[in-house]
Tab-separated table of C-alpha atoms and ligand atoms in Angstrom:
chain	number	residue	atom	x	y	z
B	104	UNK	CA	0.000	0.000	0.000
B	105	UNK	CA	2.610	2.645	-1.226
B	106	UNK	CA	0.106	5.922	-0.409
B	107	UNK	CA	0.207	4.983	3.608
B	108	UNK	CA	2.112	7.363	4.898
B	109	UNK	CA	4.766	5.563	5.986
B	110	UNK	CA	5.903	7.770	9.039
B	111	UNK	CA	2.379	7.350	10.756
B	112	UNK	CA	2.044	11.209	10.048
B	113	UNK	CA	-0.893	12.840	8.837
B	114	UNK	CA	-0.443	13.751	4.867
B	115	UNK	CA	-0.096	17.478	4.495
B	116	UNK	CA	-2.955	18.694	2.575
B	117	UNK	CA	-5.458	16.174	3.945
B	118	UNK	CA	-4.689	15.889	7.668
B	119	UNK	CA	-7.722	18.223	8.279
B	120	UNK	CA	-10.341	16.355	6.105
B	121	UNK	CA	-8.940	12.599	7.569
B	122	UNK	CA	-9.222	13.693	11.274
B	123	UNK	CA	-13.084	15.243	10.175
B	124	UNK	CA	-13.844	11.574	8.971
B	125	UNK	CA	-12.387	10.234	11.305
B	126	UNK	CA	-14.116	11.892	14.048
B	127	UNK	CA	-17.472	11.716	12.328
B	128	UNK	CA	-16.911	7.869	11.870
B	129	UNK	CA	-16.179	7.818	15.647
B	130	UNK	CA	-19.146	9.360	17.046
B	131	UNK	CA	-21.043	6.538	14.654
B	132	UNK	CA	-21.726	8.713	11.499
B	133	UNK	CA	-22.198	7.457	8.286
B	134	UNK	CA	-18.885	7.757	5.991
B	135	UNK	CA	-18.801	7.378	2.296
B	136	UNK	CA	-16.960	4.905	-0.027
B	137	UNK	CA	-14.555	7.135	-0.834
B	138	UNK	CA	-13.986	8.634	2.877
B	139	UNK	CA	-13.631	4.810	3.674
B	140	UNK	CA	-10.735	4.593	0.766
B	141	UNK	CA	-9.671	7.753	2.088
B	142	UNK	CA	-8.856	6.038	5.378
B	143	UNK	CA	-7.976	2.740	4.597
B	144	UNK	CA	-4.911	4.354	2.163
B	145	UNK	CA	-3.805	7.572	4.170
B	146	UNK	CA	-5.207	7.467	7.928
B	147	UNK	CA	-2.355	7.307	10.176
B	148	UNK	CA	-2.497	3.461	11.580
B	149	UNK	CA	-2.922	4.565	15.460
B	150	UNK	CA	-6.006	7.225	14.737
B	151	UNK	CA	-7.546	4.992	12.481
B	152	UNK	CA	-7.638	2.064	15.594
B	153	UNK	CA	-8.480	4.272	17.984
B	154	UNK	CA	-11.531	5.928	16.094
B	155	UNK	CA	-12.767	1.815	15.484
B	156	UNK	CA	-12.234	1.399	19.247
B	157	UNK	CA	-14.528	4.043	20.067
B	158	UNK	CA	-17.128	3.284	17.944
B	159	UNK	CA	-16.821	-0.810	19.227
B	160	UNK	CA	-17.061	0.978	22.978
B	161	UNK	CA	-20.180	2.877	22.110
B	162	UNK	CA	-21.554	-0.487	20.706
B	163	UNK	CA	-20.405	-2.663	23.470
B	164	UNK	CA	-19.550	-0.709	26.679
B	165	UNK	CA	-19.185	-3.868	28.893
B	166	UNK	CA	-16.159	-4.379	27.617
B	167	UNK	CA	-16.885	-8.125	26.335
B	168	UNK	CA	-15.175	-9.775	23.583
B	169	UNK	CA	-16.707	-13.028	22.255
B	170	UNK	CA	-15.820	-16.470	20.630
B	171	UNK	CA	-17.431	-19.356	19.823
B	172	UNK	CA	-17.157	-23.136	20.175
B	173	UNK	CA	-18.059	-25.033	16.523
B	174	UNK	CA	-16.987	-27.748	14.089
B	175	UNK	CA	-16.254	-27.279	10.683
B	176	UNK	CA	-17.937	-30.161	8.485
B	177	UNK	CA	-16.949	-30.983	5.129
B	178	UNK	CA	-18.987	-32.998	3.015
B	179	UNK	CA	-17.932	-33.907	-0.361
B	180	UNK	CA	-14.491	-32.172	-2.015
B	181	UNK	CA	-15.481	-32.725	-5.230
B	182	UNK	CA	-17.113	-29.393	-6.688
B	183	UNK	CA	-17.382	-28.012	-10.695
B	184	UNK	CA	-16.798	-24.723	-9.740
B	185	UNK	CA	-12.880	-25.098	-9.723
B	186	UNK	CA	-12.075	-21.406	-7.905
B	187	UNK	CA	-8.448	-20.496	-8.553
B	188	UNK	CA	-7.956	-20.148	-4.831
B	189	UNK	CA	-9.137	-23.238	-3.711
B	190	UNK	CA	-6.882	-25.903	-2.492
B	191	UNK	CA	-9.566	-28.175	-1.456
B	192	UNK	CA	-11.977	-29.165	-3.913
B	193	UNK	CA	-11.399	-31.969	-6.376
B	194	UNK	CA	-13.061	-31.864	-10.034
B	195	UNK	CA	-15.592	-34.591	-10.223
B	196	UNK	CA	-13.756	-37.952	-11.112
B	197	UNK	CA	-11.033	-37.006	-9.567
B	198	UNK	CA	-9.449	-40.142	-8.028
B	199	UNK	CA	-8.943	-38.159	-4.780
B	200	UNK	CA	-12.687	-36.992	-4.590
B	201	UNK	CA	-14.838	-37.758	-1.484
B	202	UNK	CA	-18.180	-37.934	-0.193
B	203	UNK	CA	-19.095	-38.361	3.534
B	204	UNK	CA	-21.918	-40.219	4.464
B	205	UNK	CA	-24.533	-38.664	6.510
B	206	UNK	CA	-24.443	-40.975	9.285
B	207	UNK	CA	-20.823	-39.991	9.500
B	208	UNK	CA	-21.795	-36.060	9.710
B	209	UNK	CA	-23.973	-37.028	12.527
B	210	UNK	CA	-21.371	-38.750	14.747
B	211	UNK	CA	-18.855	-36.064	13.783
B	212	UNK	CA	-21.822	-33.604	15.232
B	213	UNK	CA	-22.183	-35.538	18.414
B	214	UNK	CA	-18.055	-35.610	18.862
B	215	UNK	CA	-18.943	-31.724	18.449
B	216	UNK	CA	-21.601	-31.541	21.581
B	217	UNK	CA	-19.194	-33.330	23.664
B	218	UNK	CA	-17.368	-30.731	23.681
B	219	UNK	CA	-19.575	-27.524	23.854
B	220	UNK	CA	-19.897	-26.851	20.451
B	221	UNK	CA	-23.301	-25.148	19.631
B	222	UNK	CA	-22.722	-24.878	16.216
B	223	UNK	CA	-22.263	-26.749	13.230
B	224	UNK	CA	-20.594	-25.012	9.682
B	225	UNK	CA	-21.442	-27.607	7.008
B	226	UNK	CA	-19.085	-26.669	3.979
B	227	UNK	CA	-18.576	-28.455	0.840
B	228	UNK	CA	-17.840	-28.342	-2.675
B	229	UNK	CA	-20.752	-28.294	-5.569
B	230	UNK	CA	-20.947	-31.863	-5.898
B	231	UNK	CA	-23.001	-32.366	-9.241
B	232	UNK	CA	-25.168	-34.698	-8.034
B	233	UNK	CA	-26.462	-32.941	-5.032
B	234	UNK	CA	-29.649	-31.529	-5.428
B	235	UNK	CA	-31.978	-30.157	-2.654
B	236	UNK	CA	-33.519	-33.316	-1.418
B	237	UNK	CA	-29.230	-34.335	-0.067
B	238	UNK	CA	-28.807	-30.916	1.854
B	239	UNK	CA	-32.703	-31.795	3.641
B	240	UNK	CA	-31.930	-35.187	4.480
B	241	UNK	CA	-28.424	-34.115	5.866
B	242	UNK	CA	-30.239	-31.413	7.871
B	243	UNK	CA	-32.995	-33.417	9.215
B	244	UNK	CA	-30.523	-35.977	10.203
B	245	UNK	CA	-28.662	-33.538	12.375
B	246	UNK	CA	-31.755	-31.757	14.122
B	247	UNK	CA	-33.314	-35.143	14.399
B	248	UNK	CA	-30.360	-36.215	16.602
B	249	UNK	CA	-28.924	-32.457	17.958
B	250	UNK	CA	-31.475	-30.467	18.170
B	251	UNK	CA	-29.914	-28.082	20.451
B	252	UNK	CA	-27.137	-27.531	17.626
B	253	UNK	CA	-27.465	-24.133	15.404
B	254	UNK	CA	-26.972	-25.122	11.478
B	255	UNK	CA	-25.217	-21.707	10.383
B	256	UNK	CA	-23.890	-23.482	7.079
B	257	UNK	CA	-23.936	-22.983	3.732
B	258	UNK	CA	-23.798	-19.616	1.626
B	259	UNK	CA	-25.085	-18.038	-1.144
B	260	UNK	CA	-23.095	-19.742	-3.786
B	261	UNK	CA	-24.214	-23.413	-2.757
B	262	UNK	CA	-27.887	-21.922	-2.974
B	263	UNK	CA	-27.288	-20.895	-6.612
B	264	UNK	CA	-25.560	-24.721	-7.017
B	265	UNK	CA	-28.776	-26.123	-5.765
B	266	UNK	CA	-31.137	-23.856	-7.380
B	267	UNK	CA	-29.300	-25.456	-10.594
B	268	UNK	CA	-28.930	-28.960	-9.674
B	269	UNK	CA	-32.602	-29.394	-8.827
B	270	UNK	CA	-33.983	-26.834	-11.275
B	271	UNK	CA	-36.090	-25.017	-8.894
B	272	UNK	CA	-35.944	-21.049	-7.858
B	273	UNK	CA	-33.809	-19.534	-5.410
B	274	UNK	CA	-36.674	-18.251	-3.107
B	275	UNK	CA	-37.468	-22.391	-2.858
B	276	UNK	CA	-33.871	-23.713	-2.097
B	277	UNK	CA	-34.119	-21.112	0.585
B	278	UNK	CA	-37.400	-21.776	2.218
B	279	UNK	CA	-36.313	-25.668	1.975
B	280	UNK	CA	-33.349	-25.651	3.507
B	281	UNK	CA	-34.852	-23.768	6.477
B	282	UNK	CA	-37.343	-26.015	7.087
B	283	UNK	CA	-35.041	-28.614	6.686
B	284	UNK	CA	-33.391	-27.276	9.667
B	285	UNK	CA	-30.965	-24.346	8.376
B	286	UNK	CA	-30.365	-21.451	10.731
B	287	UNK	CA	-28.928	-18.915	9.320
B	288	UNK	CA	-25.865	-19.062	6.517
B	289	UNK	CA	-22.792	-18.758	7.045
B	290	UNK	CA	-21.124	-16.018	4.801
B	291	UNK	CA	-18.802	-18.025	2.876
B	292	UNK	CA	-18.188	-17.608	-0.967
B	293	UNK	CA	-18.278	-13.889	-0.843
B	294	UNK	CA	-14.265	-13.703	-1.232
B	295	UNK	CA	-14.334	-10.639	-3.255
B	296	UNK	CA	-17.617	-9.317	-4.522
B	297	UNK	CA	-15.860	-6.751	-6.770
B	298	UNK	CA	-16.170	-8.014	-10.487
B	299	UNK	CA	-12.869	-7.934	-11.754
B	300	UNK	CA	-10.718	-9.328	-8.717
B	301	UNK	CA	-13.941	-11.638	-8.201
B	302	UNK	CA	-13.790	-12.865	-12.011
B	303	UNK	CA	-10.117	-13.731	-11.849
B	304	UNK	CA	-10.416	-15.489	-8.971
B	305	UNK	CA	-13.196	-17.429	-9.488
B	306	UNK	CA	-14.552	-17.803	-13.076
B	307	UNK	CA	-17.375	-20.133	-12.278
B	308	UNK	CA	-18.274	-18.460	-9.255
B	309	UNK	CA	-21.580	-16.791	-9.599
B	310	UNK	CA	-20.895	-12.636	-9.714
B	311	UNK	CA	-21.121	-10.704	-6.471
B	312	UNK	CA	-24.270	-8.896	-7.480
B	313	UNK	CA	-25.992	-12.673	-7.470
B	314	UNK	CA	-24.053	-13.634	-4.080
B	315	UNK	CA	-25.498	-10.675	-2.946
B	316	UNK	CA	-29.247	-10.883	-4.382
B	317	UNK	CA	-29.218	-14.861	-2.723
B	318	UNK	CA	-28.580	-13.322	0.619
B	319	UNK	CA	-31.051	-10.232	0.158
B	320	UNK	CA	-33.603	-12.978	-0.888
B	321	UNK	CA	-32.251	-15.113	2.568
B	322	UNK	CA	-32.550	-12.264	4.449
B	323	UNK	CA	-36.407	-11.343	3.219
B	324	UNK	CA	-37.447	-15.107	3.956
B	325	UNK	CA	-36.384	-14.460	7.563
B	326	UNK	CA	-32.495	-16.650	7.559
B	327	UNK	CA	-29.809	-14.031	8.250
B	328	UNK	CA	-26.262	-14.747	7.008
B	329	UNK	CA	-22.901	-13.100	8.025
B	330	UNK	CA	-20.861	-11.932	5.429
B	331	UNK	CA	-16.885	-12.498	4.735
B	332	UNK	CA	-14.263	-10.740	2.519
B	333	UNK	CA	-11.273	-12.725	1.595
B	334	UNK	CA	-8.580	-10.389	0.768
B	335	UNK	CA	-4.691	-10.413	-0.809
B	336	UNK	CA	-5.196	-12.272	-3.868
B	337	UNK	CA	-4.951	-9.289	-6.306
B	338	UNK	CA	-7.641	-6.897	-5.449
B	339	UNK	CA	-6.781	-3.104	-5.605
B	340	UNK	CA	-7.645	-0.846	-2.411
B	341	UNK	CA	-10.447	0.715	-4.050
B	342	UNK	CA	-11.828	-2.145	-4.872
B	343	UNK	CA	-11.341	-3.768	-1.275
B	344	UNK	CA	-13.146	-1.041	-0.278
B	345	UNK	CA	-16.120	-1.472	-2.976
B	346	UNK	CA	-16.466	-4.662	-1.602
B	347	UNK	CA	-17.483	-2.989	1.754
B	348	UNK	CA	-20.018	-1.341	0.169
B	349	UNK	CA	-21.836	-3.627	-2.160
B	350	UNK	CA	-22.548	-5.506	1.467
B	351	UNK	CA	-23.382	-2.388	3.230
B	352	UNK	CA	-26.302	-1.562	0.673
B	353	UNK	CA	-27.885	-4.357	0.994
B	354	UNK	CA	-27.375	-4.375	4.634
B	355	UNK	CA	-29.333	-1.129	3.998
B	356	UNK	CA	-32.299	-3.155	3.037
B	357	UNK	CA	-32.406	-5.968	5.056
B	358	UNK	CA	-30.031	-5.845	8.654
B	359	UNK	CA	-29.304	-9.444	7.790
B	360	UNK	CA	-25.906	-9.603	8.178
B	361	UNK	CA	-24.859	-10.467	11.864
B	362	UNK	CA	-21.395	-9.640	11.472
B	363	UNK	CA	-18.448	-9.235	9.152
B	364	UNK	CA	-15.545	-11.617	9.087
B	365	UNK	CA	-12.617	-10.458	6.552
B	366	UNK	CA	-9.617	-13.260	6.312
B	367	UNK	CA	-6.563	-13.243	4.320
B	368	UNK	CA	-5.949	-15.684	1.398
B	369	UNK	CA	-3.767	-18.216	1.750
B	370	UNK	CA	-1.725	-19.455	-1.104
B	371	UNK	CA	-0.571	-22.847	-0.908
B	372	UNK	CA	-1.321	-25.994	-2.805
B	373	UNK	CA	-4.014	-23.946	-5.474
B	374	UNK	CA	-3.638	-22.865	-8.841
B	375	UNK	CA	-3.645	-19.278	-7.779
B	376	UNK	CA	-0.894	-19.493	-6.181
B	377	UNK	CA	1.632	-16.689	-5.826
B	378	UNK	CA	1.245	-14.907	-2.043
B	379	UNK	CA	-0.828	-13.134	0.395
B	380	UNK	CA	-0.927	-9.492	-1.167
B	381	UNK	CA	-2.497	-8.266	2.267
B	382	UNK	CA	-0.121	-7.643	4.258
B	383	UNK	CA	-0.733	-7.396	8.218
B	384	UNK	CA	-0.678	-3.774	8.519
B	385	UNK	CA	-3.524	-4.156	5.288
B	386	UNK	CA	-4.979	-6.558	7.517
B	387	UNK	CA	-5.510	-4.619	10.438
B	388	UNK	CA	-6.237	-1.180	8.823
B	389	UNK	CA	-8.969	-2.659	6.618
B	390	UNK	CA	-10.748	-4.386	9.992
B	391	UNK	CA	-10.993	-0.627	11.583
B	392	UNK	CA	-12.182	1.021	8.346
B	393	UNK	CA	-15.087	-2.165	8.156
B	394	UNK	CA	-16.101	-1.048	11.867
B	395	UNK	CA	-16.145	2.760	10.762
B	396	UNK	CA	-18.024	1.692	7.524
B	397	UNK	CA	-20.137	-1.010	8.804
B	398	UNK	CA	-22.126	1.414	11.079
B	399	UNK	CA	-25.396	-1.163	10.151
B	400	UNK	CA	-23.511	-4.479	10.722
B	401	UNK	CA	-23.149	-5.416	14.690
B	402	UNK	CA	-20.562	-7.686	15.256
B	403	UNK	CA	-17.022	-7.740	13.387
B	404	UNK	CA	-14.961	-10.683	13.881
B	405	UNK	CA	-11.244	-11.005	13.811
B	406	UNK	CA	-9.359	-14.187	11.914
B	407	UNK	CA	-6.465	-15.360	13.784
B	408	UNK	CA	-7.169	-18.219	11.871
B	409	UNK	CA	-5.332	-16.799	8.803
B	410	UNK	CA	-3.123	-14.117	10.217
B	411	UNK	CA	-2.060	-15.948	13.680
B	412	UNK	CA	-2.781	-15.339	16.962
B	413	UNK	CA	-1.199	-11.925	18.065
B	414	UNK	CA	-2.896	-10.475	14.912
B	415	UNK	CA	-6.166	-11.509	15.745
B	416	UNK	CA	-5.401	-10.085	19.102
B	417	UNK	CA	-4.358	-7.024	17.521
B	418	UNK	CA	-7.760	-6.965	16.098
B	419	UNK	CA	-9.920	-6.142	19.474
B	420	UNK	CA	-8.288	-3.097	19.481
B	421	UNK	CA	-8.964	-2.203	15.951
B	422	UNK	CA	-12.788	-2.674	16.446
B	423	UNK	CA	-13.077	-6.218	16.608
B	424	UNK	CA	-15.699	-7.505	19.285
B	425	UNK	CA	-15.561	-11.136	18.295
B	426	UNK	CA	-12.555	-13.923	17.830
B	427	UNK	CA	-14.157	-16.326	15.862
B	428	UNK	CA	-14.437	-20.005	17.057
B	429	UNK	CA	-12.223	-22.092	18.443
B	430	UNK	CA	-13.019	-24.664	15.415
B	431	UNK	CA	-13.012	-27.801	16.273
B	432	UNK	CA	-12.307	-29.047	12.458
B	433	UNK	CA	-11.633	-26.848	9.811
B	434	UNK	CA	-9.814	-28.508	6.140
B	435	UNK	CA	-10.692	-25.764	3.900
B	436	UNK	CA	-8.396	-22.835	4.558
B	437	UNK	CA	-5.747	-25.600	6.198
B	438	UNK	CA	-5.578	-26.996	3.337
B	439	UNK	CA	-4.499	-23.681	1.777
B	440	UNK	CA	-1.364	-23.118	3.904
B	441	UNK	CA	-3.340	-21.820	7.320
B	442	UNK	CA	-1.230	-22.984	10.177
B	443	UNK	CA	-2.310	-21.643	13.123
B	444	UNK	CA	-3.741	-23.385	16.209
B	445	UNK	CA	-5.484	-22.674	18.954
B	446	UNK	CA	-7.741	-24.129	22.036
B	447	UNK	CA	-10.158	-22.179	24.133
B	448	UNK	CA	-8.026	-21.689	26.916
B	449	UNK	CA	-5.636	-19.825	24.496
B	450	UNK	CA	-8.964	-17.516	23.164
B	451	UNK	CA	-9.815	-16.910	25.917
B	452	UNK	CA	-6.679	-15.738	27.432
B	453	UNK	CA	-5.998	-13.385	24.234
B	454	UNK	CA	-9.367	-11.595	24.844
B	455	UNK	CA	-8.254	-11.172	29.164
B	456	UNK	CA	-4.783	-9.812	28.023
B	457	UNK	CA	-6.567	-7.870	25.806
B	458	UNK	CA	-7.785	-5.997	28.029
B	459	UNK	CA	-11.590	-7.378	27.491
B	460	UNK	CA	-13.738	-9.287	29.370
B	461	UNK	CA	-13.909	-13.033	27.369
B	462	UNK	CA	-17.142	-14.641	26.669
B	463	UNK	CA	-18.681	-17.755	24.614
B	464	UNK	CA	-21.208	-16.771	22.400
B	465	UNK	CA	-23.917	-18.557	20.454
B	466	UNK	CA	-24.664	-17.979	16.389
B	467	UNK	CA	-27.091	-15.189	17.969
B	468	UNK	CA	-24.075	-13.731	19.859
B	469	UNK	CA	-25.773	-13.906	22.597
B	470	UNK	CA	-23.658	-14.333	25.970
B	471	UNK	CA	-23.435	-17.909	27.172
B	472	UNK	CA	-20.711	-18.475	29.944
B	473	UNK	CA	-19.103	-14.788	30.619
B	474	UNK	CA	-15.560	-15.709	31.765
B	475	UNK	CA	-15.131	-13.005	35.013
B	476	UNK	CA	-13.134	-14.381	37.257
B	477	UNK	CA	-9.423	-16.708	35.910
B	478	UNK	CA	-9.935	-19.286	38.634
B	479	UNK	CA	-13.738	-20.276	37.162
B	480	UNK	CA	-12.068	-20.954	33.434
B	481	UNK	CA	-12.880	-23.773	31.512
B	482	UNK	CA	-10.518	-26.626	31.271
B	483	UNK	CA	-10.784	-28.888	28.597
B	484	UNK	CA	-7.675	-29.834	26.518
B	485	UNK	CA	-9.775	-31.494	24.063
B	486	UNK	CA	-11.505	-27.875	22.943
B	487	UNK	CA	-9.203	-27.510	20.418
B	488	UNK	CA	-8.188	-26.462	16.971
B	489	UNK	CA	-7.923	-29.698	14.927
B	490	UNK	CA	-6.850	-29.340	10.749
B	491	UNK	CA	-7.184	-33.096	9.300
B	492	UNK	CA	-5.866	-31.085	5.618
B	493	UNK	CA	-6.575	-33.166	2.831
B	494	UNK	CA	-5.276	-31.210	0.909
B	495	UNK	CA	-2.809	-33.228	-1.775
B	496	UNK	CA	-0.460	-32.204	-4.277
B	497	UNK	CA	-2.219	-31.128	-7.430
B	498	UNK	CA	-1.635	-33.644	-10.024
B	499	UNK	CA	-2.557	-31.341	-13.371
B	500	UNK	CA	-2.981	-27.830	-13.599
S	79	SF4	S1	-14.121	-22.492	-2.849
S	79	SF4	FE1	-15.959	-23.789	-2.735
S	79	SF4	S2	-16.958	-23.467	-4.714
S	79	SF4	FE2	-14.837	-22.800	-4.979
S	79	SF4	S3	-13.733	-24.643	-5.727
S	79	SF4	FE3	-13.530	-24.603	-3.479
S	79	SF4	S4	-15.184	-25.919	-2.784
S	79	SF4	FE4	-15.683	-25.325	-4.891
């Protein structure tokens, strides 16, 4: 990001305007796209955290940070939409393709109780044989036998799969899949919404605007979503920052997104390739511009899954209010080079030294054990972080 001041000074010529957006933004007024950019490229680092911290105060003045306790479930690799970025999915045929059984999901979801999780993030590739009637029977199976668990799975992109596979409309693979049992979806296969970085990306992907029209459908039909932004594969600022605002007009609409969750790509064994083109500093600046931005989206959640732990601790003071889960199982972005680790203990001790008050959430983010007092922690070695990659080496290009 060459135009960041690089001395943490304010740019002569714009310091007044930046500290006027900045303060606005603070107080919890609305800024525009290109005040955001503004920011994001020429706010020194410190003012730009500390107007995000005030606005996360004025949200949540009890000082609580959250994180949650779920499982990861993968379903099938095998997908025909072949994103550049993906190093888990295997074209259909592929003598390393999989397909789990349901009865297997449903053990894997009672491991997941065992151990406090209260929700379940079913992820999977767009098998071409998987119409509507797989993704009911797979969520009737779980609520049948957890129904206690919250089914915040699926996104947008596996709605526009299904709405092909079974050749009925969008507004019915919605209403289906909640009364299958679906929650709320999770906000994955947004990566970019911008067109071009989007296109090159992901090909076969449907386009942001339809990502986005899926979850303003979602939304009207009563399932809310959260929304994600992969960024460093390409993307310029602006259009990091167009991203932001395709989901903020729609959150205009419909106050369906629960929270924003922006992650860094991760480069290894894809046919992207190349590196993370977000660097930390990106990382972090872009987090406190989304809570300046995002003044209609509650919750914004910080990855340490992607950028490590002291990162993601970084985040709660850049106007993060959530950590993420403690993810029992995750293959998707291990499989893609992610290497970090953690265990609730770990979370929860980030969010103390933090300075924050930890607590376990629910999908809702609503407050389920609020950790006050060190000597009441949980201890539980086996609430960890566990990465069973499968990712391979690719055998063709
Ligand atoms: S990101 Fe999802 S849709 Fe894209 S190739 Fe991987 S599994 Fe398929």
């Amino acid at each position: 990001m060459s135009d960041v001041d690089a001395d943490g000074e304010i740019p002569v010529g714009r310091g007044d305007e930046i500290r006027s957006v900045l303060d606005r933004a603070a107080a919890g007024g609305r800024i525009s796209a290109q005040e955001a950019l503004l920011l994001y490229t020429r706010a020194p680092l410190h003012a730009l955290g500390a107007a995000a911290d005030t606005v996360r105060r004025s949200r949540y003045p009890d000082g609580i940070a959250t994180y949650i306790i779920d499982r990861n479930i993968n379903y099938t690799n095998v997908c025909v939409t072949a994103c550049r970025f993906c190093a888990f999915y295997r074209a259909p045929k592929h003598a390393e393709g999989w397909v789990r059984e349901v009865e297997d999901i449903v053990v894997k979801c009672g491991e997941a109780v065992d151990l406090g999780a209260t929700q379940i993030m079913l992820q999977g590739g767009h098998h071409p044989d998987f119409g509507i009637e797989w993704y009911e029977g797979v969520f009737t199976a779980i609520k049948a036998a957890y129904p206690q668990l919250a089914l915040h799975s699926l996104g947008a992109s596996e709605v526009v799969h299904i709405s092909r596979t079974s050749g009925i409309e969008i507004a019915e693979v919605i209403t289906r899949l909640r009364e299958a049992g679906l929650d709320s979806f999770a906000g994955a296969g947004a990566e970019i919404l911008t067109e071009r970085p989007r296109h090159a990306i992901a090909p076969l992907k449907e386009p942001g605007h339809v990502w986005l029209s899926v979850m303003e459908t979602a939304h009207t039909l009563g399932l809310e979503s959260t929304a994600t932004f992969m960024m460093g594969t390409g993307e310029t600022n602006a259009e990091r920052i167009e991203h932001l605002r395709m989901i903020r007009d729609v959150q205009d609409r419909t106050g369906g997104f629960r929270s924003f969750i922006p992650w860094t790509y991760q480069p290894e064994n894809n046919h992207l390739g190349g590196r993370t083109q977000a660097t930390t500093l990106e990382y972090l600046r872009l987090v406190a511009v989304a809570r300046l931005f995002f003044d209609n989206i509650a919750h914004l959640q910080g990855s340490w899954l992607t950028t490590g732990k002291e990162v993601g601790q970084l985040t709660l003071h850049m106007g993060a209010d959530d950590l993420g889960s403690v993810m029992l199982e995750e293959n998707v972005v291990s499989s893609a080079g992610a290497r970090h680790r953690t265990n609730r203990s770990e979370l929860i001790s980030l969010i103390r030294t933090a300075g924050r008050i930890p607590a376990q959430r629910d999908t809702l983010y609503r407050h389920l054990v609020v950790h006050r007092d060190p000597a009441l922690d949980p201890v539980d070695d086996r609430v960890a972080s566990h990465f069973s990659s499968t990712a391979l080496p690719l055998v063709a290009s």
